Amino acid sequence: MTEHPAPAVEARGLRRTFNGAVAVDDLSLEVAEGELFALLGPSGCGKTTALRIIAGFEPAEAGTLSLHGRLMVDRTTNVPPERRGVGMVFQDYALFPHMSVAENVAYGLDDGGQRALRTEEALALVGLTGLGRRGVHELSGGEQQRVALARALAPRPQLLLLDEPFSNLDPSLRSQVRTELRGVIERAGISALLVTHDQEEALSIAGSLAFMWKGRIDQVGRPDEVYREPATVHAARFIGDANIWSFPAEGGRVHTPLGDFAAPDGASHCAVVVRPEDLQVQAGGARGEVMQRQYYGHDQVLFVRLEGGTELRVRLAPHERLGGAGPIALGLRRDPLVLADDGPANRPDDGAADGPEDGSD
Amino acid sequence: MTAAFRMRAARSAARSWPPVLLWGSALAAATFCAIPPVYLMIRAGQDPAAALDAILASSTLPLAARTFALTAAVTALATAIALPMAWLTARTDLPGRRVLRVLAPLPLAVPSYVGALVAISALGPRGLLQQALEPAGVERLPSIFGFWGATAVLALFTYPYLLLTLLPAVAALDPRLEELSLGFGRGRWETFRRVTLPQLRPALTSGGLLVALYALADFGAVSLLRFDSFTRVIFLRYESSFDRGGAAALALALAVVALAIVALEVWTRGRARYHSAHGSTRPAERIPLGRWRWPALGFVVAVLTLALAAPIGVLGYWLVRGIGAGEVLEGVWGAAFDSLLASALASAGAGAIALPVALLAVRHPRFPLTRPTEVLAHTGFALPGLVVALAFVFAAINFGPLYQSLAVLIAAYALLFLPQALGATRVALLQISPSMEEAARGLGRPASRVLTTITLPLARPGILAGAALVFLTTMKELPATLILAPIGFETLAVRVWSASSEAFFARAALPALLLIALSAIPLLLPALSHRRQSTR
């Protein structure tokens, strides 16, 4: 066997509670060397707590953590944050208001001849050359974010942690800054762990992502894997747009208006997940009525009520079937995903199975 | 739950403890603050029969009633002065409101015993007013001494405590609520009573508490005005008859009364919780006073004349007359130096003690030692200076060499005024986002370095404001200084007191004026720095 470098992050069974409420439960994850990894989940799912445990700002009650093969947390160890060698970018940037841009960036650097040079390098890396003397209040939100990034990168950490780094930015800026961030991380040649509640952000930027739900990791994989094959109903609902119906399983099959499909073994209830783009207009398909059409330019979404009352969304190419309300017949481009949905705790919020589920916010 | 699991849980809970140095110094501060109550109890407990006698003596109940009546009257009168002043200067088109807003809190720089001294020398028997009226045949004026004199003087020089807590609350009033009420056809007065006043209640009770505790603890003014309140009786017992057990017992009783007043405030505040209005985005319209403009201005000017101009004018008159009569002014500069030294040391001491307590309170609110530490740190808030001083006498005697040393006096000041430093430091720390400190630690800096490079520089304005407040209050402090000052150490306050208790008004004039001038500096600093900022 060839020798692999130790993973940048290796967490096993991390746990943290606040006054009895579990924030992080049996959390295990691995971030490979050089990877940009996203921890994705709705607000309150424990993803920020997980990040804070990795950074050393929050103690773990159980579990172990190693960074680049160095043990940071176990039953008897808790290396303080200043000795973890990790760079962190905070959601509010946490720039020091009493220091200039250059002083902020130089804060983590030790005195010596290299200090000024390294500060300039870090500012250049994020494209802020020449702004070192500015006060942090004189900068725009995007510039502040880049200062926070330069400050975290200046001491040359091997691992960068980012807590919702784009949430304070103007939406029009986000996609540009996202591209820049990825470029900067690649140029710095380091690993990064990013926490976000924005599925679009996670899908577009990350090499791998983990979906977190109620303190636990539901699924880990490449963005396309998690999107195509969500492991749980929550992951399906949260990541991307999906029509999700709840149906009882009978004899190992579920019967839906779009056909019969195999149910997972032993499941008595199933969640049937159909992405809107997996539906197509098909003569002889399930018949229904277009209730509404929303046109987006690059594509369009039809809101359809099938005979029998099931409502669903269909994404079509922009020029396909123009026109408003009227009869329609629908078929599937590929078999839907059928998930066991036996947890009674899950089912009540599935009542709105045919309601619009817009994952993005 | 298995034992092993419980042990593990306990160990990881221990991991999130604050640094030992932090909670250790906060605990030391709390222990220090526990000295006065503990020593009073020990002292009174040594001879419980005598202590009980002193408390149950037939004179004690009327004494308590008199003190309580004075406290209530002062608080009511101070409210009647501060509430309209705050409203007029903050919300109306009062002429000259900008200057008046700077002047309005300044009477805080006039110690109440200086106010009493001025009142006696001006309005007392053979005072300035009577002498001026003598040609008209006026032989006697109504007596300035006693309950009403003490009430008027104390209210005139303590209303700024209420004013300063009311001003931000008045400025934060949501004008929409008042407009809504007026829109429903309620009159101005009913709107004020039913809408405005309830919003101001938290500020009124907490400011009123400051005034009440001041009136309860005041020693100089009531003594000069010959009103027998608790403090005067305790001091006389301690000083003349050396009845220290009795003095301790009465001090304990006074402490209980003070705690009862604090409890009353906490209780009323606990029932009525008002959240500050969520951002009234539009600044309130100035309310036109119309034909009430000039009467309103007359009221504000009258208060400031009595509380500011009159004291300075009368003292200036006595100073000129004293110099003309060859009054010796030497020694005043030494006293000014002693005052400055003691005040500087006290504000440094209070600031140093406040820092770990505030850090613990703000950054580790759930740590089990935090709440008790915070509560004990407020000892000086509830205990009158005289009580704390007596406790320190008893304590210092047991630690031989400390008795009659400057260190004990500074320690008493620091304890008495710790809550002021603590409040300012706490607010300053609360405004620093914890992520700022975490960012610094994440950049490889240990907690101690983060404290000196991030936390303290960011909190500095607040910490300095607290220190300035302690400085001002120490300048004016009288009873603890009288009891604890080492031989040969004479502050301006003591000099004013000894001259005025013997009615040498001319001799008291210069130190009193110096005292007012030096105390006014911290009060004027914010106004000055504000002006500099706004002209930039």
Short mmCIF file of C-alpha atoms in Angstrom, two decimals, chain A residues 15-16 19 52 57 59-62 73-78 80-83 85-88 90 92-99 104 106-111 115 151-153 155, chain B residues 4-5 7-17 366 431-460:
data_model
loop_
_atom_site.label_atom_id
_atom_site.label_comp_id
_atom_site.label_asym_id
_atom_site.label_seq_id
_atom_site.Cartn_x
_atom_site.Cartn_y
_atom_site.Cartn_z
CA ARG A 15 -20.26 15.22 20.97
CA ARG A 16 -21.34 18.50 22.54
CA ASN A 19 -27.79 22.36 29.01
CA ARG A 52 -15.87 25.56 16.81
CA PHE A 57 -13.24 27.30 20.86
CA PRO A 59 -14.75 21.62 24.22
CA ALA A 60 -15.99 18.21 23.09
CA GLU A 61 -17.63 15.94 25.66
CA ALA A 62 -16.72 12.81 23.77
CA VAL A 73 -8.94 16.27 21.25
CA ASP A 74 -9.51 13.07 23.15
CA ARG A 75 -10.62 12.16 26.66
CA THR A 76 -7.60 13.75 28.30
CA THR A 77 -6.40 16.21 25.65
CA ASN A 78 -7.76 19.52 24.48
CA PRO A 80 -5.95 25.26 22.99
CA PRO A 81 -6.91 27.12 19.79
CA GLU A 82 -3.68 29.11 19.63
CA ARG A 83 -1.68 25.88 19.28
CA GLY A 85 -2.24 26.04 13.66
CA VAL A 86 -5.63 26.58 12.05
CA GLY A 87 -6.81 29.70 10.24
CA MET A 88 -10.38 30.80 10.82
CA PHE A 90 -15.63 34.26 11.17
CA ASP A 92 -18.87 38.58 11.24
CA TYR A 93 -15.19 38.68 10.09
CA ALA A 94 -14.16 39.74 13.64
CA LEU A 95 -11.69 42.31 12.33
CA PHE A 96 -9.94 44.26 15.07
CA PRO A 97 -11.44 47.76 14.83
CA HIS A 98 -8.53 49.44 16.60
CA MET A 99 -5.99 48.27 14.01
CA ASN A 104 -4.95 43.05 11.35
CA ALA A 106 0.08 40.94 10.74
CA TYR A 107 -1.53 40.09 14.09
CA GLY A 108 -0.80 36.38 13.84
CA LEU A 109 2.75 36.86 12.56
CA ASP A 110 5.74 36.90 14.85
CA ASP A 111 8.06 39.90 14.91
CA ARG A 115 6.58 40.14 9.04
CA ARG A 151 -5.42 37.58 8.20
CA ALA A 152 -6.28 33.90 8.53
CA LEU A 153 -3.90 32.91 5.73
CA PRO A 155 0.56 32.63 9.27
CA ALA B 4 -17.68 6.15 34.07
CA PHE B 5 -19.80 8.28 31.83
CA MET B 7 -16.88 11.04 35.39
CA ARG B 8 -16.14 11.78 31.80
CA ALA B 9 -18.90 14.35 31.66
CA ALA B 10 -17.51 16.01 34.78
CA ARG B 11 -14.03 16.12 33.35
CA SER B 12 -15.11 17.70 30.11
CA ALA B 13 -17.21 20.23 32.01
CA ALA B 14 -14.04 21.11 33.91
CA ARG B 15 -12.30 21.71 30.60
CA SER B 16 -14.54 24.67 29.84
CA TRP B 17 -13.62 26.41 33.10
CA ARG B 366 -22.60 30.21 33.47
CA GLN B 431 -19.71 45.54 23.36
CA ILE B 432 -16.71 43.44 22.28
CA SER B 433 -17.79 40.50 20.15
CA PRO B 434 -16.38 37.23 21.54
CA SER B 435 -15.42 36.25 18.00
CA MET B 436 -12.85 39.06 18.09
CA GLU B 437 -11.05 37.35 20.97
CA GLU B 438 -11.45 33.95 19.37
CA ALA B 439 -10.00 35.26 16.12
CA ALA B 440 -6.94 36.47 18.02
CA ARG B 441 -6.50 33.09 19.72
CA GLY B 442 -6.97 31.30 16.43
CA LEU B 443 -4.09 33.40 15.12
CA GLY B 444 -1.83 31.75 17.65
CA ARG B 445 -2.00 34.17 20.57
CA PRO B 446 -2.49 32.86 24.12
CA ALA B 447 -5.32 34.22 26.27
CA SER B 448 -3.07 36.62 28.20
CA ARG B 449 -1.78 38.24 25.01
CA VAL B 450 -5.32 38.47 23.62
CA LEU B 451 -6.34 40.33 26.79
CA THR B 452 -3.59 42.94 26.41
CA THR B 453 -3.72 43.39 22.64
CA ILE B 454 -7.44 43.05 21.86
CA THR B 455 -9.76 43.11 24.87
CA LEU B 456 -8.20 45.89 26.94
CA PRO B 457 -7.54 48.31 24.06
CA LEU B 458 -11.12 47.87 22.87
CA ALA B 459 -12.59 48.26 26.36
CA ARG B 460 -10.36 51.18 27.29
#
